[in-house]
Coordinates of C-alpha atoms in Angstrom, one line a residue:
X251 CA -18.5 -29.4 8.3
X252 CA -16.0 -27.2 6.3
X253 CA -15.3 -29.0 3.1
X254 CA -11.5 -29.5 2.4
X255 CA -9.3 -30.6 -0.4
X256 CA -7.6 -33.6 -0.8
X257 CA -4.4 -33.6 1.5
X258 CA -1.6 -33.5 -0.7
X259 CA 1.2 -32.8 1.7
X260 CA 4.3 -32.3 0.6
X261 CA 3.6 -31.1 -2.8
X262 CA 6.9 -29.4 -3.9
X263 CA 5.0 -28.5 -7.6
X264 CA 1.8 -27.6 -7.9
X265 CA -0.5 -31.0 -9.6
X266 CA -3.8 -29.1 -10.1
X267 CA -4.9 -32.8 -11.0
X268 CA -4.3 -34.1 -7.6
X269 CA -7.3 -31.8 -5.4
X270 CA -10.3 -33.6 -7.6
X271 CA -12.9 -34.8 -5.0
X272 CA -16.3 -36.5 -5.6
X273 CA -18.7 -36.0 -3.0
X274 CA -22.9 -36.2 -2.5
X275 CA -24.5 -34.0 -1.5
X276 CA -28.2 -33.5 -0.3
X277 CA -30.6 -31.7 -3.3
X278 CA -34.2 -30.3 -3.4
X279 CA -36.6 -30.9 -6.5
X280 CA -38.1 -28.0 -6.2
X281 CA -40.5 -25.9 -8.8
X282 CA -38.7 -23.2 -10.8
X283 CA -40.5 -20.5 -9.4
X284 CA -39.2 -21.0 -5.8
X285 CA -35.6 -20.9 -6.9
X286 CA -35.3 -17.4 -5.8
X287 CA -37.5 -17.6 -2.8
X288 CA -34.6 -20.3 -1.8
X289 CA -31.8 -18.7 -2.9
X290 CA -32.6 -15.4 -0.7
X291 CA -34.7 -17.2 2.0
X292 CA -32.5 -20.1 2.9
X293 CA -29.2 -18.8 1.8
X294 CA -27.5 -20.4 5.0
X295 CA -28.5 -23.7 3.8
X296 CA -27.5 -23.5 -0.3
X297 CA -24.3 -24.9 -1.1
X298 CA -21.9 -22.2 -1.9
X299 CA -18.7 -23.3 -3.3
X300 CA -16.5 -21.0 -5.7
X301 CA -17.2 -21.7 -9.3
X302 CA -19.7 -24.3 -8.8
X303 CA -23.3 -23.5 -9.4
X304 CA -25.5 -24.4 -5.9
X305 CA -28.8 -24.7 -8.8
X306 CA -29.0 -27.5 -11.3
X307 CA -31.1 -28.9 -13.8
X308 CA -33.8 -31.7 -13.2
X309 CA -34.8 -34.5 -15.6
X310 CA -38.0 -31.5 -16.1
X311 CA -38.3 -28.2 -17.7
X312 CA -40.6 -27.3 -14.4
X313 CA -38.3 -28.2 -11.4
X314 CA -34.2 -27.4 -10.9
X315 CA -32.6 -29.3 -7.7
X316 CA -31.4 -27.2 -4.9
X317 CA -28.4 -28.6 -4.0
X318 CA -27.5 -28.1 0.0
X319 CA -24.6 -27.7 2.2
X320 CA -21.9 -30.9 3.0
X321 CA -22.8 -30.9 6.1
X322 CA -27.1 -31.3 5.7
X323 CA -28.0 -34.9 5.6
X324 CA -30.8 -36.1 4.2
X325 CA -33.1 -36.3 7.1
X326 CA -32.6 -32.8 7.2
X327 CA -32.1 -32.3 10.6
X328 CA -29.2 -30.4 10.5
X329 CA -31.2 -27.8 8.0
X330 CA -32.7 -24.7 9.4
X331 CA -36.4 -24.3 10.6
X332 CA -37.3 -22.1 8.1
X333 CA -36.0 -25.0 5.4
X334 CA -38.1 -27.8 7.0
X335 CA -41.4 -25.4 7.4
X336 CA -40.9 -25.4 3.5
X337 CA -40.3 -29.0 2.6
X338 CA -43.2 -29.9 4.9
X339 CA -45.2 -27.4 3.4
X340 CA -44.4 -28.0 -0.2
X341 CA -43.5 -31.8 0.1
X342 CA -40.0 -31.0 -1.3
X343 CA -38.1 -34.1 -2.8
X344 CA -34.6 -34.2 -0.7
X345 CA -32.5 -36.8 -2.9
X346 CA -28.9 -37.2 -3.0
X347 CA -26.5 -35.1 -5.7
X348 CA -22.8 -35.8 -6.5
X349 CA -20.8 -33.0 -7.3
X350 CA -17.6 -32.9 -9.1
X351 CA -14.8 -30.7 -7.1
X352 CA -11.6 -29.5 -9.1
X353 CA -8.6 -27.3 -8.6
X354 CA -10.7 -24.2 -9.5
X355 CA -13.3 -24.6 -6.6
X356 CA -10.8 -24.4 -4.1
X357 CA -9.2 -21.1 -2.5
X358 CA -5.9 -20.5 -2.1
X359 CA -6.2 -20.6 1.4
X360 CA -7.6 -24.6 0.8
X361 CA -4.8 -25.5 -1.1
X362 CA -1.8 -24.3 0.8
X363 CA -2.9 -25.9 4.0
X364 CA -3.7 -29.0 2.0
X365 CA -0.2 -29.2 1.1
X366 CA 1.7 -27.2 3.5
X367 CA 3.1 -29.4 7.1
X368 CA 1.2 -26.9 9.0
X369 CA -2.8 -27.7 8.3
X370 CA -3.4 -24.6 10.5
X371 CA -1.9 -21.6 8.4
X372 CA -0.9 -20.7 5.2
X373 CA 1.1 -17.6 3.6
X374 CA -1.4 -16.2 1.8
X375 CA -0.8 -12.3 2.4
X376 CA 0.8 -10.4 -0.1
X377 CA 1.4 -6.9 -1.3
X378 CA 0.3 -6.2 -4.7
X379 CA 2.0 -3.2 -7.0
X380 CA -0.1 -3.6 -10.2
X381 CA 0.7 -6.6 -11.6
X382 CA 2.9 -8.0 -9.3
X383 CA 2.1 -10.0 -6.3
X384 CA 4.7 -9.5 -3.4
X385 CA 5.1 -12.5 -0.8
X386 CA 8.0 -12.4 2.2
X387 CA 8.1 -16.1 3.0
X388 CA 9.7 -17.3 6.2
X389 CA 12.2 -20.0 5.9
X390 CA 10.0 -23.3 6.8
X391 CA 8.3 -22.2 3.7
X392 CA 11.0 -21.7 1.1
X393 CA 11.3 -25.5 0.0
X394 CA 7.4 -25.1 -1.2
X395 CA 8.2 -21.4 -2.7
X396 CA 7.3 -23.0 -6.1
X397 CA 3.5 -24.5 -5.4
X398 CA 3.0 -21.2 -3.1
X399 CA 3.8 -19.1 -6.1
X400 CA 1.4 -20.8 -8.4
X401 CA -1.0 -21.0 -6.6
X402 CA -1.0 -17.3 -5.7
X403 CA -1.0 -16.6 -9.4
X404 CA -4.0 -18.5 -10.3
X405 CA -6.3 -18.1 -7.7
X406 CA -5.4 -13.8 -8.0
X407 CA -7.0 -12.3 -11.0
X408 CA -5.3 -9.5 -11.8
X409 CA -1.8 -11.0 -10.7
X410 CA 0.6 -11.9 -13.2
X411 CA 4.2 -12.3 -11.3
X412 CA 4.5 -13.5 -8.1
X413 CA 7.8 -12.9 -6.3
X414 CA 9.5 -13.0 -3.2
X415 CA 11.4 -10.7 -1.0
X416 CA 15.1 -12.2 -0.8
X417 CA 17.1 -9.8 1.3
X418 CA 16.4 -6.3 3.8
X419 CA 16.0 -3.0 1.7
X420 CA 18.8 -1.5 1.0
X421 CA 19.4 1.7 2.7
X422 CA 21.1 3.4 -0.2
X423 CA 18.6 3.3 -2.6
X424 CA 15.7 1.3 -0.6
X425 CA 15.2 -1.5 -2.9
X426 CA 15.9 -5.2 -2.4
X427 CA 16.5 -8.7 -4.2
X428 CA 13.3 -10.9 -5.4
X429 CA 13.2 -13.8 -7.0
X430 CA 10.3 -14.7 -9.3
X431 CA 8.0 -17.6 -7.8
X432 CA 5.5 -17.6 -10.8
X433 CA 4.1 -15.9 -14.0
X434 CA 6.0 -13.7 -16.4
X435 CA 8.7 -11.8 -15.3
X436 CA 7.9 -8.4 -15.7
X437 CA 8.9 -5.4 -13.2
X438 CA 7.5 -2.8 -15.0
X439 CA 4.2 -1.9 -12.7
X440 CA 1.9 0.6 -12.8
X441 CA -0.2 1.8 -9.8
X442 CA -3.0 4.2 -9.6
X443 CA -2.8 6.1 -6.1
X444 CA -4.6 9.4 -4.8
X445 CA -5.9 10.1 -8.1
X446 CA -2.6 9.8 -9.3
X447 CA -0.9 7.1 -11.6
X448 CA 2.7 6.0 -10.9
X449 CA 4.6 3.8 -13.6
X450 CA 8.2 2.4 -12.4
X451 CA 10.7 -0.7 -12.3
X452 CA 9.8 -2.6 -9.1
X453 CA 12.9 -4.2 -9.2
X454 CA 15.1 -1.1 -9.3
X455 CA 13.0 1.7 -7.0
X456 CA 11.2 1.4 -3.3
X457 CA 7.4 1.2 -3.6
X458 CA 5.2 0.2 -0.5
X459 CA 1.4 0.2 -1.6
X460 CA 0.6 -0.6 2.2
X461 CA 2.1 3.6 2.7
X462 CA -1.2 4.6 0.9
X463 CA -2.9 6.0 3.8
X464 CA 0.4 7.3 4.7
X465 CA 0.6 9.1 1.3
X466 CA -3.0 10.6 1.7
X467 CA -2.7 11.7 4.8
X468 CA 0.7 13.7 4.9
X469 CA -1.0 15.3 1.5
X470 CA -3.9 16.3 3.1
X471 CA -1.8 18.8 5.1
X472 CA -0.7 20.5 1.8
X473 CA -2.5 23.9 1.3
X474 CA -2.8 25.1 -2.1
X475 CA -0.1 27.7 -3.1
X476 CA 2.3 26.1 -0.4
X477 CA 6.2 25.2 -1.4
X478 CA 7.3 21.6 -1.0
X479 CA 11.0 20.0 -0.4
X480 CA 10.8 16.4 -0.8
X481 CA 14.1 14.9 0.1
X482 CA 14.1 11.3 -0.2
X483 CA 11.1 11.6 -2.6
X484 CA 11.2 8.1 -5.0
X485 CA 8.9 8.0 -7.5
X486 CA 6.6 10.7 -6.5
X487 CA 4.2 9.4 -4.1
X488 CA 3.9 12.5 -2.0
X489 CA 5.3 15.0 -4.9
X490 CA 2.6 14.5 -7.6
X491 CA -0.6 14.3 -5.7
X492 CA 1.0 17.3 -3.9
X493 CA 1.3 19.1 -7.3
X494 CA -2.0 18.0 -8.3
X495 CA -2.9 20.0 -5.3
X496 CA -1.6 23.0 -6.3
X497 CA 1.7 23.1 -4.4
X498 CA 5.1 23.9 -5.7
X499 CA 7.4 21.0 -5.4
X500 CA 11.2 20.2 -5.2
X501 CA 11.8 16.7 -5.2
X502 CA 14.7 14.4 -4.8
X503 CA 15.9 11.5 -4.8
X504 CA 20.0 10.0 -4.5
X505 CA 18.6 6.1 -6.6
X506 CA 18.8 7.4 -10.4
X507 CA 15.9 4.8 -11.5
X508 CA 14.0 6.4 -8.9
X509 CA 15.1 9.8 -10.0
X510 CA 14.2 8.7 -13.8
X511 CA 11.3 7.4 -12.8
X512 CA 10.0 10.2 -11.1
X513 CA 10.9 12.4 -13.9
X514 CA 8.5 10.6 -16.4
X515 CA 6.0 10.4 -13.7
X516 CA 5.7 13.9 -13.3
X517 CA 5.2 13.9 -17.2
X518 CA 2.6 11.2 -17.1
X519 CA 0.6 13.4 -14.2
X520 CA 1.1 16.4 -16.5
X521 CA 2.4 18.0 -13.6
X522 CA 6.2 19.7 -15.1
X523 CA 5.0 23.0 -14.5
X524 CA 5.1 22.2 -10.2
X525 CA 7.3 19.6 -10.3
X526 CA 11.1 19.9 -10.1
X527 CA 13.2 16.8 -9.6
X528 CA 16.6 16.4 -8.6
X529 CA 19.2 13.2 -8.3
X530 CA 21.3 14.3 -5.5
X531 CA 22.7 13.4 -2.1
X532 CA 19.4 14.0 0.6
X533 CA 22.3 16.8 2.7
X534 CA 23.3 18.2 -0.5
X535 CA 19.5 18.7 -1.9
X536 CA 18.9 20.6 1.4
X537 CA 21.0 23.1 1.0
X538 CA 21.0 23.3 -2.4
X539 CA 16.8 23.2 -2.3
X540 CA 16.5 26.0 0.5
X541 CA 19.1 28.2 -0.8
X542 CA 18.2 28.0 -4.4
X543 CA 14.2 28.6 -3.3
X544 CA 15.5 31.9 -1.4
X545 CA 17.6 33.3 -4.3
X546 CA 14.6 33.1 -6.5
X547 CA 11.6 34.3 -4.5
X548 CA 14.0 37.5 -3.4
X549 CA 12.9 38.2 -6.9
X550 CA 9.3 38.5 -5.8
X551 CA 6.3 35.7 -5.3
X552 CA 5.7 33.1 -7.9
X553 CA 2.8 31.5 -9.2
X554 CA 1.8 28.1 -10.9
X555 CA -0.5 28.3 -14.0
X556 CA -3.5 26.0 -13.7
X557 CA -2.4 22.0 -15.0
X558 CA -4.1 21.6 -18.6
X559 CA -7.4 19.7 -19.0
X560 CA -8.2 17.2 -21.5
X561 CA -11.9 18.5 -22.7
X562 CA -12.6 16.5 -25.9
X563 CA -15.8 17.2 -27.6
X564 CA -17.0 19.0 -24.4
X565 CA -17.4 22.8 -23.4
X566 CA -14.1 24.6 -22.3
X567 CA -13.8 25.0 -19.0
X568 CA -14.0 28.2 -16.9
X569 CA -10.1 29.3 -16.7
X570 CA -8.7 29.5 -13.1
X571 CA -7.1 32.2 -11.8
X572 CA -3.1 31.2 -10.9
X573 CA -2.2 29.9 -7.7
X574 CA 0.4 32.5 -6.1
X575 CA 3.1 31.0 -3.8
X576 CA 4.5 33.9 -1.5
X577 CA 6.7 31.9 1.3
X578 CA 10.4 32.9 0.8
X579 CA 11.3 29.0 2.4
X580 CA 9.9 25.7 1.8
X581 CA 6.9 25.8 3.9
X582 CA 6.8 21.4 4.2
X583 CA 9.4 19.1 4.3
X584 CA 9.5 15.6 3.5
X585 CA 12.2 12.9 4.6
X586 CA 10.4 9.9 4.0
X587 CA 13.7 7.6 4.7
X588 CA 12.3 5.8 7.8
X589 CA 15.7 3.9 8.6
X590 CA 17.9 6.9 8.7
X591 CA 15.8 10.1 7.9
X592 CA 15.8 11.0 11.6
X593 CA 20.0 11.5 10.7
X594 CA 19.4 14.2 8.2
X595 CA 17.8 16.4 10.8
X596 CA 21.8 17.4 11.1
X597 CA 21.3 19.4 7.6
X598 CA 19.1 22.1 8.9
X599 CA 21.3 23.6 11.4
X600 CA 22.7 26.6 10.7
X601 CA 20.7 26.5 7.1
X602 CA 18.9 29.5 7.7
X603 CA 21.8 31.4 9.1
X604 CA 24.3 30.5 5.3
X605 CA 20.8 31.0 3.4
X606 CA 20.2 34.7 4.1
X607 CA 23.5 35.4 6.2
X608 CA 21.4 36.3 9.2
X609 CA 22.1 35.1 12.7
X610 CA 19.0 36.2 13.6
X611 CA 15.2 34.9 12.3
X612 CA 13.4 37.9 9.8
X613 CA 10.0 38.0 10.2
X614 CA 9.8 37.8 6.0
X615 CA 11.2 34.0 6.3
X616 CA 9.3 31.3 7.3
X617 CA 10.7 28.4 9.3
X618 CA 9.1 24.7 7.7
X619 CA 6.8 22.0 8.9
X620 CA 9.7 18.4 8.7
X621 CA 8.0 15.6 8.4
X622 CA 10.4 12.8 9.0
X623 CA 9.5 9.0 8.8
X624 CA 11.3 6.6 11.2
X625 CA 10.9 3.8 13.1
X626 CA 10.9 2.7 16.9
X627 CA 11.3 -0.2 19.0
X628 CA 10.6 1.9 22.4
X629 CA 7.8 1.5 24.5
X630 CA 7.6 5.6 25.0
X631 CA 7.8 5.8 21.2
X632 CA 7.0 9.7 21.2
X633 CA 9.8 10.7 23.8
X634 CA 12.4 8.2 21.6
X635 CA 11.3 9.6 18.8
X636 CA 12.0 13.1 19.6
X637 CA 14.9 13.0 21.6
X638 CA 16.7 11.6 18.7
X639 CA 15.1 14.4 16.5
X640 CA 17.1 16.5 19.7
X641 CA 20.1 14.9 19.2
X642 CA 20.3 15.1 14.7
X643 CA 19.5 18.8 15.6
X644 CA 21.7 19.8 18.0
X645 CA 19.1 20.9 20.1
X646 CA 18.9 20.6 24.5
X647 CA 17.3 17.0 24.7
X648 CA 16.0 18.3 28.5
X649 CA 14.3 20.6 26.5
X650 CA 11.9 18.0 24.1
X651 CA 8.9 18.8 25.2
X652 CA 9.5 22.3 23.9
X653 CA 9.5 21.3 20.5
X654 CA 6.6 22.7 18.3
X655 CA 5.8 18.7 17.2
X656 CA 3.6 15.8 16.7
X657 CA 4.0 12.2 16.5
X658 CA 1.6 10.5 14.3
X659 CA 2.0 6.7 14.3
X660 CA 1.7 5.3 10.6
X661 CA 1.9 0.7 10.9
X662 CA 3.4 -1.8 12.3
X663 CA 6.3 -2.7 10.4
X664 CA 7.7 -6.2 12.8
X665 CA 6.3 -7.3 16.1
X666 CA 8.7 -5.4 17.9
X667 CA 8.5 -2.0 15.2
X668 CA 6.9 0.6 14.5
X669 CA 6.7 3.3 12.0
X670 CA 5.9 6.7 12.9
X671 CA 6.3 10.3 11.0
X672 CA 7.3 13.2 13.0
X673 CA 5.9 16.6 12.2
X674 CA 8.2 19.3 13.3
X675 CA 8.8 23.3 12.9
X676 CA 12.2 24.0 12.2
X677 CA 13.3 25.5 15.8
X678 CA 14.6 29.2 15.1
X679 CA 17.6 28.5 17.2
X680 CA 18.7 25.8 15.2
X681 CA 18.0 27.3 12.0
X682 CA 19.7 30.3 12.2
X683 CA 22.6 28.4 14.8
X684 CA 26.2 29.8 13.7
X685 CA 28.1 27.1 15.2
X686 CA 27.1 24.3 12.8
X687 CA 30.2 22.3 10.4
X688 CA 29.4 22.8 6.9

């Protein structure tokens, strides 16, 4: 028997008052020395409610009653073999218990489909950035946004605001409109992530903490010593732990609380000496990024000092050598714009071609690794994918399949949507094509 609240549907504001219940339940007087022979032995049987202790005192110092699951009754005969072997054994007392149920011994999950018109689910699910829980309610549960946000705060421990998703993201600067269910409205969140800590205005800047394999993964690819172009680069989720790496990174983003946010991010990471962030147009930052990297290492390689350790009251470290960066171009780039960043393919012909005022590849410039984050609805989701990559690069689309590239599916997004991130070399004849409108 699963043991339920009080119905109380129809609630529209949480009355922790109103999910009391008063029930008996079946106990064993048992000697305190076989409490945690039970406990361990017959752990299927115990009652196990949140906050409620299953072990209780007895009108004597020497026994404690046991008390038993709802559904046992007292003959027992729903209890397992093993607990009847025992009581025979040890002429257990079975006697009945009440036990006092409040707001606080139920889960979330109990109360929302106590109260909710549909017994059978309730929105639980959330996404939490530090402090802040994240719900996207469907419609047939706006009317009850109140209750669902309260109760969501105070069955989550480390939740403090719960809000809700009120509109799509905005493709511009990918953030969207929330409104504040419960708690105490405060967007400042911090998050720690890849050993890296990220502090930002939720309510201005895009943050998905559900990307955090994502994150990870595309990082992983990262040598040390390589270059980094980060076009649509928000608060640093890639950048930083890239840096921490030991990569050299150019990041950008066109949402200035992103950009500022980023900015101090870097700072908190102690990372300013890899870390180079830019507020610009995602076109613009291309060919400002690649042209401006060129110019500089014409001047010979570069190299990153090793980021400063905090060694209080222990023995200095053994220094590390620098970490020499010797590509001439970006050797990754990131587009991580999954609505549109397939579009900005378009900036990379002809880049290579303006950059050095070759028509022709040198052997002395690499070509990068794009990795570009977009979604599909297709069922052929790798041939979709890169035969709009084809089409943003003014490359043959006949000739897809000739693309050095891999399509690496990242989540489901909606039902019918995907996200994916394709990870493609720059193709020499669009680089360095001399037909492309500047």
């Amino acid at each position: 028997m699963a043991l339920k609240p009080p119905v109380c549907r129809g609630m529209k504001e949480l009355d922790r008052s109103a999910f009391a219940l008063t029930l008996a339940v079946v106990a064993l007087r048992v000697p305190v020395k076989s409490i945690g022979q039970i406990k361990t032995d017959l752990a299927d049987d115990v009652l196990r409610i949140p906050k409620l202790r299953n072990v209780v005192d007895d009108t004597t110092k020497t026994h404690k009653m046991v008390l038993l699951k709802p559904s046992i009754s007292i003959s027992l005969g729903e209890a397992s073999d093993r607990l009847r072997a025992l009581v025979h054994e040890h002429k257990w007392e079975p006697t009945m218990h009440d036990i006092h149920l409040a707001y606080d011994n139920w889960t979330a999950d109990d109360i929302l489909k106590s109260v909710l018109p549909d017994s059978s689910q309730a929105p639980t699910s959330y996404e939490q950035i530090g402090h802040i829980a994240h719900m996207n309610l469907r419609d047939e549960y706006l009317e009850y946004r109140s209750v669902i946000g309260q109760v969501i705060l105070d069955k989550s421990p480390t939740v403090t605001m719960v809000v809700n998703k009120l509109d799509t993201i905005d493709n511009t600067f990918r953030n969207f409109k929330m409104e504040v269910l419960a708690g105490t409205q405060d967007f400042m969140a911090r998050v720690r992530e890849n050993d890296s800590v990220f502090e930002f205005d939720y309510s201005k800047v895009y943050w998905n903490s559900r990307l955090h394999p994502e994150h990870e993964r595309l990082v992983s690819e990262f040598a040390r010593g390589s270059s980094i172009c980060d076009v649509m680069a928000g608060v640093g989720p890639f950048a930083i732990p890239a840096a921490k790496k030991g990569a050299l990174v150019w990041a950008n983003d066109l949402n200035p609380a992103s950009y500022e946010a980023m900015g101090n991010n870097v700072k908190l990471n102690k990372v300013t000496t890899r870390v180079t962030p830019f507020n610009m147009d995602g076109r613009d930052f291309i060919q400002h990024a690649f042209t401006e990297y060129y110019k500089q290492t014409a001047k010979g390689s570069t190299s990153l000092a090793p980021l400063p350790r905090c060694n209080a009251g222990k023995r200095a470290p053994k220094p590390e050598d620098p970490i020499l960066i010797a590509s001439r171009s970006f050797d990754h780039v990131v587009m991580n714009l999954p609505a549109i960043a397939l579009e900005f393919l378009d900036a990379f012909r002809g880049l290579f071609y303006r950059m050095t005022g070759n028509s022709t590849h040198s052997g002395d410039v690499n070509l990068p690794m794009i990795h570009t984050h977009c979604f599909t609805k297709s069922d052929e989701p790798e041939k979709d994918i890169l035969m709009r990559a084809c089409r943003a690069l003014g490359y043959p689309e006949d000739q897809y399949k000739e693309l050095t590239a891999r399509v690496h599916y990242v989540r489901k997004v909606a039902p019918k949507k995907d996200m994916y991130c394709l990870s493609l070399v720059l193709p020499e004849s669009v680089a360095y094509a001399t037909d492309a409108e500047v």
